[in-house]
Amino acid sequence: MLKPHPSAMHQRPTASTISGRSDVIVLGAGVVGVTTAYSLARRGLKVAIVDRAEGPGRGATFANGAQLSYAYTDAFGSPAMLKKLPLLALGRDPSFRIRATVDPDFLEWGLRFLRNCTSARFSRNTRAGFFEAAQRIIQERSRRFSDEELLSRLSALLAEKGWLSGLVIDEIEDMPSSSTFRHRFGSLVLAYQLVGYTPSRDYRYMG
Ligand SMILES: Cc1cc2nc3c(=O)[nH]c(=O)nc-3n(C[C@H](O)[C@H](O)[C@H](O)COP(=O)(O)OP(=O)(O)OC[C@H]3O[C@@H](n4cnc5c(N)ncnc54)[C@H](O)[C@@H]3O)c2cc1C
């Protein structure tokens, strides 16, 4: 978070007073704003966080119960949800609000939602969600490095170890993961070839 000069402690920072010193201004010092700012700062950007409250974490983040809600990674539409729908529609669950209208978009969405509440679709949609999330993580990790940077790190590792494998790559703390190389160059073997390494065994079947 931007640390104000002591003389400015009681002044509220404004975009115009801090933008000269920052590449990015994040609005809101809740968990989302703070982690966004942290992630940007790790990429080398100068970040300032502005909040209308007196300190960080005064909004919803303040009341957070610190519960890791693993179930919420599942698709929302499920046979269990179907059973709960009458109660939810009557507004009996304080954590759920739905404003039913005759808007055709809402009706179409509602029908699609109901169709996705079967066991088979719940399972398929949940797995698709995990797959997409994993792909996003791999892409995000890979995005931080240029092709040249990736190959130069792989070259250095080859020089140090004398050979390469997915395991060797993944064991190095600060190294992009083997999936990053797979994703960027099509396969690990293709990445190896670019740094002049040919595995003694035929790994092509591993893609
Ligand atoms: C009672 C309660 C319990 C919870 N328990 C859990 C839990 O156990 N597990 C879980 O995962 N989640 C839980 N949550 C949900 C979780 O806390 C929120 O999803 C999360 O904190 C949202 O973070 P945020 O940064 O988006 O919002 P906030 O923390 O609300 O941050 C938004 C910030 O933006 C600032 N702001 C708003 N408008 C402006 C503006 N115009 N200019 C400048 N600043 C502005 C606000 O002051 C605030 O500081 C809970 C929520 C509540 C309310």
CSV table of C-alpha atoms and ligand atoms in Angstrom, one decimal:
chain,number,residue,atom,x,y,z
A,1,MET,CA,0.0,0.0,0.0
A,2,LEU,CA,1.2,3.5,-0.7
A,3,LYS,CA,2.8,4.9,2.4
A,4,PRO,CA,2.0,8.5,2.8
A,5,HIS,CA,4.5,11.1,4.0
A,6,PRO,CA,3.9,11.8,7.7
A,7,SER,CA,2.8,15.3,6.9
A,8,ALA,CA,0.1,13.9,4.7
A,9,MET,CA,-1.1,11.3,7.1
A,10,HIS,CA,-4.5,13.0,7.6
A,11,GLN,CA,-5.0,13.9,4.0
A,12,ARG,CA,-6.8,11.6,1.7
A,13,PRO,CA,-4.6,10.6,-1.3
A,14,THR,CA,-6.2,11.4,-4.7
A,15,ALA,CA,-5.4,10.0,-8.1
A,16,SER,CA,-3.9,13.2,-9.2
A,17,THR,CA,-1.5,13.4,-6.2
A,18,ILE,CA,-0.1,9.9,-6.6
A,19,SER,CA,-0.3,9.1,-10.3
A,20,GLY,CA,3.0,10.8,-11.0
A,21,ARG,CA,4.7,8.2,-8.9
A,22,SER,CA,2.7,5.1,-9.9
A,23,ASP,CA,2.2,3.0,-13.0
A,24,VAL,CA,-1.1,1.7,-11.7
A,25,ILE,CA,-3.6,2.9,-9.2
A,26,VAL,CA,-5.8,0.1,-7.6
A,27,LEU,CA,-9.1,1.3,-6.2
A,28,GLY,CA,-10.0,-0.5,-3.0
A,29,ALA,CA,-7.8,-2.0,-0.3
A,30,GLY,CA,-9.8,-5.2,0.3
A,31,VAL,CA,-8.3,-8.6,-0.4
A,32,VAL,CA,-8.9,-8.3,-4.1
A,33,GLY,CA,-7.3,-4.9,-4.4
A,34,VAL,CA,-4.3,-5.8,-2.2
A,35,THR,CA,-3.6,-9.1,-4.0
A,36,THR,CA,-4.0,-7.4,-7.4
A,37,ALA,CA,-1.5,-4.7,-6.3
A,38,TYR,CA,0.9,-7.3,-5.0
A,39,SER,CA,0.8,-9.3,-8.2
A,40,LEU,CA,1.4,-6.1,-10.3
A,41,ALA,CA,4.2,-5.0,-8.0
A,42,ARG,CA,5.9,-8.4,-8.4
A,43,ARG,CA,5.9,-7.8,-12.1
A,44,GLY,CA,7.9,-4.6,-11.5
A,45,LEU,CA,5.1,-2.0,-11.7
A,46,LYS,CA,4.9,0.9,-9.2
A,47,VAL,CA,1.5,0.5,-7.6
A,48,ALA,CA,-0.6,2.7,-5.3
A,49,ILE,CA,-3.8,1.6,-3.6
A,50,VAL,CA,-6.5,4.1,-2.9
A,51,ASP,CA,-9.3,3.4,-0.5
A,52,ARG,CA,-12.1,5.6,0.7
A,53,ALA,CA,-11.8,4.1,4.2
A,54,GLU,CA,-9.2,5.1,6.7
A,55,GLY,CA,-7.2,1.9,6.4
A,56,PRO,CA,-7.0,-1.4,4.4
A,57,GLY,CA,-9.4,-4.2,4.8
A,58,ARG,CA,-12.3,-2.3,6.1
A,59,GLY,CA,-15.0,-3.6,3.7
A,60,ALA,CA,-16.2,-7.2,3.2
A,61,THR,CA,-12.6,-8.4,3.8
A,62,PHE,CA,-12.9,-7.1,7.4
A,63,ALA,CA,-15.7,-9.6,8.2
A,64,ASN,CA,-14.2,-12.5,6.4
A,65,GLY,CA,-14.5,-15.8,8.3
A,66,ALA,CA,-11.3,-17.2,6.7
A,67,GLN,CA,-13.2,-20.2,5.5
A,68,LEU,CA,-11.7,-22.0,2.5
A,69,SER,CA,-14.9,-22.9,0.6
A,70,TYR,CA,-13.7,-25.8,-1.5
A,71,ALA,CA,-17.2,-26.8,-2.5
A,72,TYR,CA,-17.6,-23.5,-4.4
A,73,THR,CA,-15.2,-24.7,-7.0
A,74,ASP,CA,-17.9,-27.1,-8.1
A,75,ALA,CA,-20.4,-26.1,-10.8
A,76,PHE,CA,-23.3,-24.3,-9.2
A,77,GLY,CA,-26.0,-26.3,-11.1
A,78,SER,CA,-26.4,-29.7,-9.5
A,79,PRO,CA,-29.1,-32.2,-8.4
A,80,ALA,CA,-28.6,-30.9,-4.8
A,81,MET,CA,-29.2,-27.3,-6.0
A,82,LEU,CA,-32.3,-28.4,-7.8
A,83,LYS,CA,-33.8,-29.6,-4.5
A,84,LYS,CA,-32.9,-26.3,-2.7
A,85,LEU,CA,-34.4,-24.1,-5.5
A,86,PRO,CA,-37.9,-23.8,-4.0
A,87,LEU,CA,-36.4,-22.4,-0.7
A,88,LEU,CA,-34.0,-20.2,-2.5
A,89,ALA,CA,-36.7,-18.8,-4.8
A,90,LEU,CA,-38.8,-18.0,-1.7
A,91,GLY,CA,-35.8,-16.0,-0.3
A,92,ARG,CA,-35.3,-18.3,2.7
A,93,ASP,CA,-31.5,-18.4,2.3
A,94,PRO,CA,-29.9,-15.1,3.4
A,95,SER,CA,-26.8,-15.8,1.3
A,96,PHE,CA,-28.8,-16.1,-2.0
A,97,ARG,CA,-30.8,-13.5,-3.8
A,98,ILE,CA,-32.5,-13.9,-7.2
A,99,ARG,CA,-34.9,-11.4,-8.6
A,100,ALA,CA,-37.2,-13.3,-11.0
A,101,THR,CA,-38.5,-11.3,-13.9
A,102,VAL,CA,-40.2,-12.1,-17.2
A,103,ASP,CA,-37.2,-10.8,-19.1
A,104,PRO,CA,-36.6,-13.3,-22.0
A,105,ASP,CA,-32.8,-13.4,-21.2
A,106,PHE,CA,-33.5,-14.3,-17.6
A,107,LEU,CA,-36.0,-17.0,-18.6
A,108,GLU,CA,-33.5,-18.4,-21.1
A,109,TRP,CA,-30.8,-18.4,-18.5
A,110,GLY,CA,-33.1,-20.1,-16.0
A,111,LEU,CA,-34.0,-22.9,-18.4
A,112,ARG,CA,-30.3,-23.4,-19.3
A,113,PHE,CA,-29.5,-23.5,-15.6
A,114,LEU,CA,-32.2,-26.1,-14.9
A,115,ARG,CA,-30.9,-28.2,-17.8
A,116,ASN,CA,-27.5,-28.2,-16.2
A,117,CYS,CA,-28.6,-29.5,-12.9
A,118,THR,CA,-28.4,-33.2,-13.8
A,119,SER,CA,-25.6,-35.4,-12.3
A,120,ALA,CA,-23.9,-35.9,-15.7
A,121,ARG,CA,-23.8,-32.2,-16.5
A,122,PHE,CA,-22.8,-31.2,-13.0
A,123,SER,CA,-19.8,-33.6,-13.3
A,124,ARG,CA,-18.9,-32.4,-16.8
A,125,ASN,CA,-19.3,-28.7,-15.9
A,126,THR,CA,-17.2,-29.0,-12.7
A,127,ARG,CA,-14.4,-30.8,-14.6
A,128,ALA,CA,-14.5,-28.2,-17.4
A,129,GLY,CA,-14.2,-25.5,-14.7
A,130,PHE,CA,-11.1,-27.1,-13.2
A,131,PHE,CA,-9.6,-27.6,-16.6
A,132,GLU,CA,-10.1,-23.9,-17.5
A,133,ALA,CA,-8.7,-22.8,-14.2
A,134,ALA,CA,-5.6,-25.0,-14.7
A,135,GLN,CA,-5.1,-23.7,-18.2
A,136,ARG,CA,-5.3,-20.1,-16.9
A,137,ILE,CA,-2.7,-20.8,-14.3
A,138,ILE,CA,-0.4,-22.4,-16.9
A,139,GLN,CA,-0.8,-19.5,-19.3
A,140,GLU,CA,-0.3,-16.9,-16.5
A,141,ARG,CA,3.0,-18.6,-15.4
A,142,SER,CA,4.1,-18.8,-19.0
A,143,ARG,CA,3.2,-15.2,-19.8
A,144,ARG,CA,5.8,-13.8,-17.5
A,145,PHE,CA,8.8,-15.0,-19.6
A,146,SER,CA,9.7,-14.4,-23.2
A,147,ASP,CA,10.7,-17.3,-25.4
A,148,GLU,CA,14.3,-16.2,-25.1
A,149,GLU,CA,14.2,-16.0,-21.3
A,150,LEU,CA,12.7,-19.5,-21.1
A,151,LEU,CA,15.3,-21.0,-23.4
A,152,SER,CA,18.1,-19.2,-21.6
A,153,ARG,CA,17.0,-20.7,-18.3
A,154,LEU,CA,16.6,-24.1,-19.9
A,155,SER,CA,20.1,-23.8,-21.4
A,156,ALA,CA,21.6,-22.9,-18.0
A,157,LEU,CA,19.9,-25.8,-16.4
A,158,LEU,CA,21.2,-28.1,-19.1
A,159,ALA,CA,24.7,-26.8,-18.5
A,160,GLU,CA,24.4,-27.3,-14.8
A,161,LYS,CA,22.9,-30.8,-14.8
A,162,GLY,CA,24.1,-32.2,-18.1
A,163,TRP,CA,20.6,-33.6,-18.9
A,164,LEU,CA,17.0,-32.5,-18.8
A,165,SER,CA,13.6,-34.0,-17.7
A,166,GLY,CA,10.3,-32.7,-16.6
A,167,LEU,CA,11.2,-33.7,-13.0
A,168,VAL,CA,14.6,-31.9,-13.1
A,169,ILE,CA,12.8,-28.7,-14.3
A,170,ASP,CA,10.1,-28.9,-11.7
A,171,GLU,CA,12.5,-29.5,-8.9
A,172,ILE,CA,14.2,-26.1,-9.4
A,173,GLU,CA,12.6,-23.5,-7.1
A,174,ASP,CA,12.7,-20.4,-9.3
A,175,MET,CA,12.3,-22.2,-12.6
A,176,PRO,CA,9.2,-21.9,-14.8
A,177,SER,CA,7.4,-25.3,-14.6
A,178,SER,CA,7.7,-28.0,-17.2
A,179,SER,CA,4.1,-27.3,-18.2
A,180,THR,CA,5.2,-23.8,-19.1
A,181,PHE,CA,7.8,-25.2,-21.5
A,182,ARG,CA,5.3,-27.7,-22.9
A,183,HIS,CA,2.6,-25.0,-23.4
A,184,ARG,CA,5.0,-22.5,-25.0
A,185,PHE,CA,7.0,-24.8,-27.3
A,186,GLY,CA,4.4,-27.5,-28.1
A,187,SER,CA,6.2,-30.2,-26.1
A,188,LEU,CA,9.1,-30.7,-23.7
A,189,VAL,CA,11.1,-32.5,-26.4
A,190,LEU,CA,10.7,-29.5,-28.8
A,191,ALA,CA,11.9,-27.2,-26.0
A,192,TYR,CA,14.9,-29.5,-25.4
A,193,GLN,CA,15.8,-29.4,-29.1
A,194,LEU,CA,15.9,-25.6,-29.1
A,195,VAL,CA,18.6,-25.7,-26.5
A,196,GLY,CA,20.5,-28.5,-28.3
A,197,TYR,CA,19.6,-31.4,-26.1
A,198,THR,CA,18.4,-34.7,-27.3
A,199,PRO,CA,17.1,-37.1,-24.7
A,200,SER,CA,18.7,-40.6,-25.0
A,201,ARG,CA,15.3,-42.2,-24.6
A,202,ASP,CA,12.4,-41.5,-27.0
A,203,TYR,CA,10.0,-39.3,-25.1
A,204,ARG,CA,7.9,-38.3,-28.0
A,205,TYR,CA,5.0,-40.4,-26.8
A,206,MET,CA,4.8,-38.0,-23.8
A,207,GLY,CA,4.1,-35.0,-26.0
B,1,LIG,C1,-19.6,-11.7,7.0
B,1,LIG,C2,-18.7,-12.2,5.9
B,1,LIG,C3,-18.0,-13.4,6.0
B,1,LIG,C4,-17.3,-13.9,4.9
B,1,LIG,N1,-16.6,-15.0,5.1
B,1,LIG,C5,-15.9,-15.5,4.1
B,1,LIG,C6,-15.1,-16.7,4.2
B,1,LIG,O1,-15.1,-17.3,5.2
B,1,LIG,N2,-14.4,-17.1,3.2
B,1,LIG,C7,-14.4,-16.5,2.0
B,1,LIG,O2,-13.7,-16.9,1.1
B,1,LIG,N3,-15.1,-15.3,1.8
B,1,LIG,C8,-15.8,-14.8,2.8
B,1,LIG,N4,-16.5,-13.7,2.7
B,1,LIG,C9,-16.4,-13.0,1.4
B,1,LIG,C10,-15.1,-12.2,1.2
B,1,LIG,O3,-14.8,-11.6,2.5
B,1,LIG,C11,-15.3,-11.2,0.1
B,1,LIG,O4,-15.7,-11.8,-1.1
B,1,LIG,C12,-14.0,-10.4,-0.1
B,1,LIG,O5,-13.5,-9.9,1.1
B,1,LIG,C13,-14.3,-9.3,-1.1
B,1,LIG,O6,-13.1,-8.6,-1.2
B,1,LIG,P1,-13.0,-7.3,-2.1
B,1,LIG,O7,-11.6,-6.8,-2.0
B,1,LIG,O8,-13.6,-7.5,-3.4
B,1,LIG,O9,-14.0,-6.3,-1.4
B,1,LIG,P2,-13.8,-5.4,0.0
B,1,LIG,O10,-13.1,-6.1,1.0
B,1,LIG,O11,-15.2,-5.0,0.3
B,1,LIG,O12,-12.9,-4.2,-0.5
B,1,LIG,C14,-13.4,-3.2,-1.3
B,1,LIG,C15,-12.7,-2.0,-0.9
B,1,LIG,O13,-13.0,-0.9,-1.8
B,1,LIG,C16,-13.2,0.3,-1.1
B,1,LIG,N5,-14.0,1.1,-2.0
B,1,LIG,C17,-15.3,0.9,-2.4
B,1,LIG,N6,-15.7,1.9,-3.2
B,1,LIG,C18,-14.6,2.7,-3.3
B,1,LIG,C19,-14.4,4.0,-4.0
B,1,LIG,N7,-15.4,4.5,-4.8
B,1,LIG,N8,-13.2,4.6,-3.9
B,1,LIG,C20,-12.2,4.0,-3.1
B,1,LIG,N9,-12.4,2.9,-2.4
B,1,LIG,C21,-13.6,2.3,-2.5
B,1,LIG,C22,-13.9,-0.1,0.2
B,1,LIG,O14,-13.7,0.8,1.2
B,1,LIG,C23,-13.2,-1.5,0.5
B,1,LIG,O15,-12.1,-1.3,1.3
B,1,LIG,C24,-17.2,-13.2,3.7
B,1,LIG,C25,-17.9,-11.9,3.6
B,1,LIG,C26,-18.6,-11.4,4.7
B,1,LIG,C27,-19.3,-10.1,4.5
